[in-house]
Coordinates of C-alpha atoms in Angstrom, one line a residue:
M1 CA -29.9 -6.9 83.3
R2 CA -31.1 -10.4 82.3
R3 CA -31.1 -13.1 84.9
R4 CA -28.7 -15.7 83.2
I5 CA -29.2 -19.4 84.1
T6 CA -26.0 -21.5 83.4
Q7 CA -26.6 -24.4 81.2
P8 CA -25.8 -27.5 83.3
T9 CA -23.0 -29.8 82.1
A10 CA -22.9 -32.3 84.9
T11 CA -26.0 -34.3 84.1
V12 CA -24.7 -36.8 81.6
T13 CA -26.1 -40.3 81.1
A14 CA -23.6 -43.0 81.9
R15 CA -25.0 -45.3 79.2
T16 CA -23.0 -43.5 76.5
A17 CA -19.9 -45.1 75.1
A18 CA -16.5 -44.2 76.2
A19 CA -15.4 -40.8 74.8
A20 CA -13.2 -41.1 71.7
G21 CA -9.4 -40.2 72.4
C22 CA -9.9 -40.5 76.2
A23 CA -7.0 -41.7 78.2
T24 CA -7.7 -45.0 80.0
L25 CA -8.5 -44.4 83.7
L26 CA -6.2 -46.7 85.8
V27 CA -7.8 -47.6 89.2
V28 CA -7.8 -50.5 91.6
L29 CA -11.0 -52.6 91.8
T30 CA -11.1 -55.5 94.0
A31 CA -13.0 -58.6 93.2
C32 CA -16.3 -57.2 94.6
G33 CA -15.9 -54.0 92.8
S34 CA -14.9 -51.7 95.8
P35 CA -12.4 -48.9 95.5
S36 CA -9.0 -49.4 97.1
A37 CA -8.5 -48.4 100.7
A38 CA -6.2 -45.5 99.7
H39 CA -9.0 -43.8 97.9
A40 CA -12.1 -45.1 99.4
P41 CA -14.8 -42.7 100.7
S42 CA -15.1 -42.6 104.5
A43 CA -17.6 -45.1 105.8
P44 CA -21.2 -43.5 106.4
S45 CA -22.7 -44.0 109.7
G46 CA -26.0 -46.2 110.2
K47 CA -26.9 -49.8 110.3
N48 CA -24.1 -52.1 109.2
G49 CA -21.9 -48.9 108.6
D50 CA -24.2 -47.6 105.9
T51 CA -26.7 -44.8 105.5
P52 CA -30.1 -45.5 103.8
P53 CA -30.2 -43.5 100.4
G54 CA -31.6 -40.2 100.9
A55 CA -31.3 -40.3 104.7
S56 CA -28.5 -37.7 104.8
V57 CA -29.2 -35.3 101.9
P58 CA -28.4 -31.8 103.2
R59 CA -31.4 -29.4 103.2
G60 CA -30.8 -26.3 101.1
E61 CA -32.6 -23.0 100.8
G62 CA -32.3 -22.6 97.0
S63 CA -29.4 -21.3 94.9
R64 CA -28.5 -20.6 91.2
T65 CA -26.0 -23.3 91.0
S66 CA -26.3 -25.7 88.2
D67 CA -27.4 -29.3 88.9
D68 CA -28.1 -28.4 92.5
F69 CA -31.3 -30.5 93.3
N70 CA -31.4 -29.6 97.0
G71 CA -30.5 -26.0 96.6
D72 CA -27.5 -25.9 99.0
G73 CA -25.2 -24.1 96.5
L74 CA -23.2 -27.4 95.7
R75 CA -23.3 -29.2 92.4
D76 CA -24.7 -32.8 92.4
L77 CA -24.1 -35.7 90.1
V78 CA -26.6 -37.8 88.3
I79 CA -25.8 -41.4 87.2
D80 CA -27.6 -43.7 84.9
D81 CA -27.0 -47.5 84.4
L82 CA -26.2 -48.4 88.0
V83 CA -24.4 -51.7 88.5
K84 CA -26.6 -54.7 89.0
A85 CA -27.0 -56.8 92.0
P86 CA -25.4 -60.4 91.8
E87 CA -28.7 -62.0 92.3
D88 CA -30.4 -59.9 89.6
S89 CA -30.7 -62.6 86.9
H90 CA -33.2 -60.5 84.9
G91 CA -30.9 -57.5 84.3
D92 CA -33.6 -54.9 85.4
D93 CA -32.7 -51.3 85.4
A94 CA -31.8 -50.3 89.0
G95 CA -32.8 -46.8 88.4
I96 CA -30.9 -43.4 88.5
G97 CA -28.6 -42.5 91.2
V98 CA -28.0 -39.0 92.5
V99 CA -24.9 -38.2 94.7
Y100 CA -25.1 -34.8 96.4
G101 CA -22.3 -32.2 96.7
S102 CA -19.8 -31.9 99.4
E103 CA -17.7 -28.7 100.3
A104 CA -14.9 -31.0 101.4
R105 CA -14.6 -33.6 98.7
G106 CA -16.9 -32.3 95.9
L107 CA -19.3 -35.3 96.2
D108 CA -20.6 -37.2 99.3
P109 CA -21.6 -40.8 98.4
A110 CA -23.4 -40.9 101.8
A111 CA -25.7 -38.2 100.7
R112 CA -27.5 -40.0 97.8
Q113 CA -30.8 -40.9 96.4
L114 CA -32.1 -43.7 94.3
L115 CA -34.8 -42.8 91.8
S116 CA -36.8 -45.6 90.0
A117 CA -39.8 -45.9 87.8
H118 CA -41.7 -47.8 90.5
A119 CA -41.1 -45.1 93.2
N120 CA -40.8 -41.9 91.2
A121 CA -42.4 -42.1 87.7
A122 CA -45.7 -40.8 86.7
K123 CA -48.2 -43.4 85.3
S124 CA -49.4 -43.4 81.8
G125 CA -53.0 -44.2 82.3
D126 CA -52.8 -47.1 84.8
T127 CA -49.4 -48.2 83.7
L128 CA -45.9 -47.3 85.2
P129 CA -43.1 -47.1 82.7
A130 CA -40.3 -49.7 82.8
A131 CA -37.6 -47.3 81.6
F132 CA -36.6 -44.4 83.6
D133 CA -33.3 -42.6 82.3
A134 CA -31.9 -39.2 83.1
E135 CA -31.7 -36.7 80.2
T136 CA -30.8 -33.2 81.3
A137 CA -31.3 -30.8 84.4
C138 CA -32.2 -27.2 85.0
D139 CA -34.5 -25.0 87.2
L140 CA -37.7 -25.0 85.2
D141 CA -40.1 -23.4 87.7
R142 CA -37.5 -20.8 89.1
D143 CA -37.7 -21.8 92.6
G144 CA -33.9 -22.2 93.1
F145 CA -34.0 -25.9 93.1
T146 CA -32.7 -27.8 89.9
D147 CA -35.2 -30.2 88.3
L148 CA -34.5 -33.4 86.4
I149 CA -35.9 -34.3 83.1
V150 CA -36.2 -38.1 82.5
S151 CA -37.1 -40.3 79.6
T152 CA -39.7 -43.2 79.9
D153 CA -41.5 -45.6 77.7
P154 CA -45.1 -45.0 77.9
P155 CA -47.4 -47.6 76.1
Y156 CA -48.4 -46.7 72.6
N157 CA -50.8 -48.5 70.2
G158 CA -49.0 -47.0 67.1
I159 CA -52.0 -44.8 66.1
G160 CA -51.5 -40.9 65.8
A161 CA -49.0 -38.9 67.7
P162 CA -47.2 -41.1 70.4
P163 CA -47.5 -39.9 74.1
V164 CA -44.8 -37.7 75.4
P165 CA -42.1 -39.8 76.9
L166 CA -40.4 -37.1 79.0
Q167 CA -41.1 -36.4 82.7
I168 CA -40.0 -33.9 85.2
L169 CA -38.8 -34.6 88.7
F170 CA -38.8 -31.2 90.7
G171 CA -36.0 -30.4 93.1
S172 CA -36.7 -29.3 96.7
P173 CA -34.9 -28.7 100.0
A174 CA -34.8 -32.6 100.3
G175 CA -33.4 -33.0 96.8
L176 CA -35.4 -35.0 94.1
T177 CA -38.3 -36.5 95.9
G178 CA -41.9 -37.7 95.2
R179 CA -43.5 -38.5 91.8
A180 CA -42.6 -37.0 88.5
V181 CA -45.0 -35.3 86.2
T182 CA -45.3 -35.9 82.4
L183 CA -43.9 -32.9 80.3
R184 CA -46.8 -31.2 78.6
I185 CA -46.1 -30.4 74.9
P186 CA -49.1 -28.8 73.2
Q187 CA -50.1 -30.4 69.9
K188 CA -49.4 -27.1 68.2
A189 CA -45.7 -27.3 69.2
R190 CA -45.4 -30.9 67.8
F191 CA -44.9 -31.9 64.2
G192 CA -45.6 -35.2 62.7
N193 CA -45.8 -38.5 64.7
D194 CA -42.3 -38.8 66.0
W195 CA -41.4 -39.4 69.7
P196 CA -40.4 -36.0 71.3
Q197 CA -36.8 -36.6 72.6
Q198 CA -33.5 -35.0 73.2
P199 CA -34.5 -32.3 75.7
V200 CA -32.0 -29.4 76.0
C201 CA -32.3 -26.6 78.6
G202 CA -31.5 -23.0 77.8
D203 CA -32.7 -19.4 77.9
F204 CA -33.1 -19.3 74.2
D205 CA -35.3 -16.3 74.1
G206 CA -33.2 -14.2 76.5
D207 CA -36.2 -13.4 78.9
G208 CA -34.2 -14.8 82.0
R209 CA -36.3 -17.9 82.1
T210 CA -35.2 -21.4 81.4
D211 CA -36.9 -22.9 78.3
L212 CA -36.7 -26.4 76.8
A213 CA -36.0 -27.4 73.2
V214 CA -37.2 -31.0 72.2
T215 CA -37.0 -32.8 68.9
A216 CA -40.2 -32.9 66.8
G217 CA -40.8 -34.7 63.4
G218 CA -39.6 -33.4 60.0
G219 CA -36.4 -31.7 61.4
R220 CA -38.4 -29.3 63.5
V221 CA -37.9 -28.3 67.1
S222 CA -40.6 -28.1 69.9
F223 CA -39.7 -24.8 71.7
L224 CA -41.3 -24.7 75.2
R225 CA -41.0 -21.3 76.9
G226 CA -40.4 -21.2 80.7
P227 CA -41.2 -21.0 83.4
F228 CA -43.0 -24.3 83.8
T229 CA -45.8 -25.1 86.2
R230 CA -45.6 -27.9 88.7
A231 CA -47.9 -29.8 86.3
G232 CA -45.2 -29.8 83.6
A233 CA -46.8 -27.2 81.4
P234 CA -44.7 -24.5 79.7
R235 CA -45.7 -20.8 79.7
A236 CA -46.0 -21.0 75.9
A237 CA -45.0 -23.4 73.1
E238 CA -44.5 -23.4 69.4
S239 CA -42.9 -25.6 66.6
L240 CA -39.7 -24.1 65.0
P241 CA -38.0 -25.0 61.8
G242 CA -34.3 -25.9 61.6
G243 CA -33.7 -28.8 63.9
G244 CA -32.4 -32.3 63.7
P245 CA -32.9 -35.6 65.1
Y246 CA -30.4 -35.0 68.0
L247 CA -30.2 -31.9 70.0
Y248 CA -27.4 -30.6 72.4
A249 CA -26.4 -27.7 74.4
P250 CA -23.1 -26.1 73.2
G251 CA -20.3 -26.0 75.8
P252 CA -18.7 -24.7 77.9
K253 CA -21.0 -21.6 77.4
A254 CA -24.6 -22.0 76.3
D255 CA -24.5 -18.4 74.7
T256 CA -21.7 -19.1 72.2
N257 CA -21.7 -15.5 70.8
G258 CA -22.3 -13.4 73.9
D259 CA -25.5 -11.8 72.6
G260 CA -27.7 -12.7 75.6
Y261 CA -29.5 -15.6 74.1
D262 CA -28.6 -19.2 74.7
D263 CA -27.9 -21.4 71.5
L264 CA -28.8 -24.8 70.4
V265 CA -26.9 -27.5 68.6
H266 CA -28.5 -30.1 66.3
A267 CA -26.9 -33.0 64.7
T268 CA -27.9 -35.9 62.3
R269 CA -26.1 -38.5 64.4
P270 CA -25.8 -39.1 68.2
H271 CA -22.7 -37.4 69.8
T272 CA -20.5 -39.1 72.4
P273 CA -19.7 -36.7 75.4
G274 CA -16.1 -35.7 75.4
A275 CA -15.5 -36.7 71.7
A276 CA -14.6 -34.1 68.9
A277 CA -17.3 -33.8 66.3
K278 CA -19.1 -31.4 63.9
A279 CA -22.7 -30.3 64.2
T280 CA -24.8 -27.3 63.3
L281 CA -25.6 -24.3 65.5
L282 CA -28.9 -22.5 65.9
L283 CA -28.6 -19.1 67.5
G284 CA -31.1 -17.9 70.1
T285 CA -33.4 -15.0 69.4
P286 CA -36.5 -13.4 70.9
Q287 CA -38.5 -16.1 69.0
G288 CA -36.3 -18.9 70.2
P289 CA -33.3 -20.9 68.6
T290 CA -34.2 -19.9 65.0
R291 CA -31.1 -18.1 63.5
P292 CA -28.7 -20.3 61.6
G293 CA -25.3 -20.2 63.2
G294 CA -23.0 -22.3 60.8
T295 CA -21.0 -25.2 61.9
Y296 CA -20.4 -26.1 65.5
R297 CA -17.5 -28.1 66.7
F298 CA -17.5 -30.3 69.8
E299 CA -14.0 -30.2 71.3
A300 CA -12.5 -33.4 72.7
A301 CA -12.2 -33.5 76.6
E302 CA -9.1 -34.6 78.3
V303 CA -9.7 -37.4 80.9
P304 CA -7.2 -37.6 83.7
E305 CA -5.1 -40.8 84.0
A306 CA -5.0 -42.2 87.5
P307 CA -1.7 -43.5 89.0
L308 CA -3.1 -46.9 90.1
R309 CA -3.3 -50.0 88.0
T310 CA -6.3 -52.2 87.2
T311 CA -7.0 -55.4 85.2
A312 CA -10.1 -56.4 83.3
A313 CA -11.4 -52.8 82.9
T314 CA -13.8 -52.6 80.0
G315 CA -13.8 -48.9 79.3
T316 CA -13.9 -45.4 80.9
T317 CA -16.8 -43.0 80.4
L318 CA -16.8 -39.3 80.9
L319 CA -19.7 -38.4 83.3
A320 CA -19.3 -34.6 83.8
R321 CA -16.8 -31.7 83.2
A322 CA -18.0 -29.1 85.8
D323 CA -16.9 -27.3 89.0
F324 CA -17.8 -29.5 91.9
D325 CA -15.2 -28.2 94.5
G326 CA -16.1 -24.5 94.3
D327 CA -12.8 -23.2 92.8
N328 CA -14.4 -22.0 89.5
K329 CA -12.4 -24.5 87.4
A330 CA -13.8 -27.6 85.6
D331 CA -13.3 -30.8 87.4
T332 CA -13.7 -34.2 85.9
A333 CA -16.0 -37.1 86.9
V334 CA -15.2 -40.3 85.1
R335 CA -16.4 -44.0 85.3
T336 CA -14.5 -47.2 84.8
H337 CA -16.4 -50.3 84.2
R338 CA -15.8 -54.0 84.7
G339 CA -18.9 -55.5 83.2
E340 CA -22.4 -54.9 84.5
R341 CA -21.7 -55.6 88.1
Q342 CA -18.5 -53.7 88.9
D343 CA -17.6 -50.0 88.4
L344 CA -15.7 -47.2 90.0
I345 CA -16.5 -43.5 89.8
A346 CA -13.6 -41.0 90.3
L347 CA -13.8 -37.2 90.7
F348 CA -10.6 -35.5 89.7
P349 CA -10.2 -31.8 90.7
A350 CA -8.7 -29.4 88.2
R351 CA -6.0 -28.3 90.6
T352 CA -4.6 -31.8 91.0
P353 CA -5.8 -33.8 88.0
G354 CA -3.8 -37.0 88.8
R355 CA -5.3 -37.4 92.2
P356 CA -9.0 -38.0 92.7
L357 CA -10.9 -36.2 95.5
I358 CA -13.0 -39.2 96.0
T359 CA -13.8 -42.7 94.5
F360 CA -16.9 -44.8 95.0
S361 CA -18.9 -47.6 93.3
T362 CA -22.5 -47.4 92.1
A363 CA -23.1 -50.6 94.1
L364 CA -23.8 -48.1 97.1
F365 CA -27.3 -47.8 95.6
L366 CA -28.0 -51.4 96.0
R367 CA -27.8 -51.3 99.8

């Protein structure tokens, strides 16, 4: 029996626009961007009532749960585009936030980590990247801890094939810690001089190991076979025809036709998570995602409407549709914005979609 690895759905970048057709999330935001007392998370312990990021991440022993960076069997949430501090006049990117899972409330904001280019990115030569954005997550080295693939902006002089901008942060019992490594894409698996982008996880060749598909030039796909080494190298790699400039994993199941091979979606334009759209399907085979599968339709996701009221909200973004509370039903994590400096994230369980399990602001990562 093949070892199946579920395609993660919880790692979604918050920089995408609000999903088309989504209902407006109505929440209370105070002038400083904090959740209302009725739905605020319990205050973590520590200096000034707060816990330093990463200080209370539960230690796990490894699991097969998707998006489980610390291996404790609970799904975690990755958040890009954190709110900015009032004194930040330059608008620098605060980094990537990770909130770890909780049996009681789905997520525990006290168990969190802040990942940044300064602290966690690999250098390109002697230069650290300025950008550091979450792309997707899966267990690339088969150790039971989910790994995070991030995009960066390595320096490039415009001559020849550009450097690979994708890096891997490996999971561990303490979560995502230490420095990333640059994803190694052999030259034979590249095509043209386009930047490799849009990484998608999946077991495309059906061997029970997680692979990566990455865009290449000329409508091709760089197919990287897993498992990966801790140096970021795939077991094997090749360039495949039939891709597009934007790659996605089909949902809610990565294996759309049940043949034992995960499939790949490619499109000519970017897709907003949660919005209905059409794209093209590539079916997995022993050679990778090479068999044409016809038209693929992204289904529109329903976003819960909260019973509270707000003013000046600038939009609601779908972050994730996945099981956070362990009842095998898809919960919904959404984010409501009030500009760059105020936001509120709410996790709505499938069993009570009108009442959030927890709410919190990404301002927590500024402390």
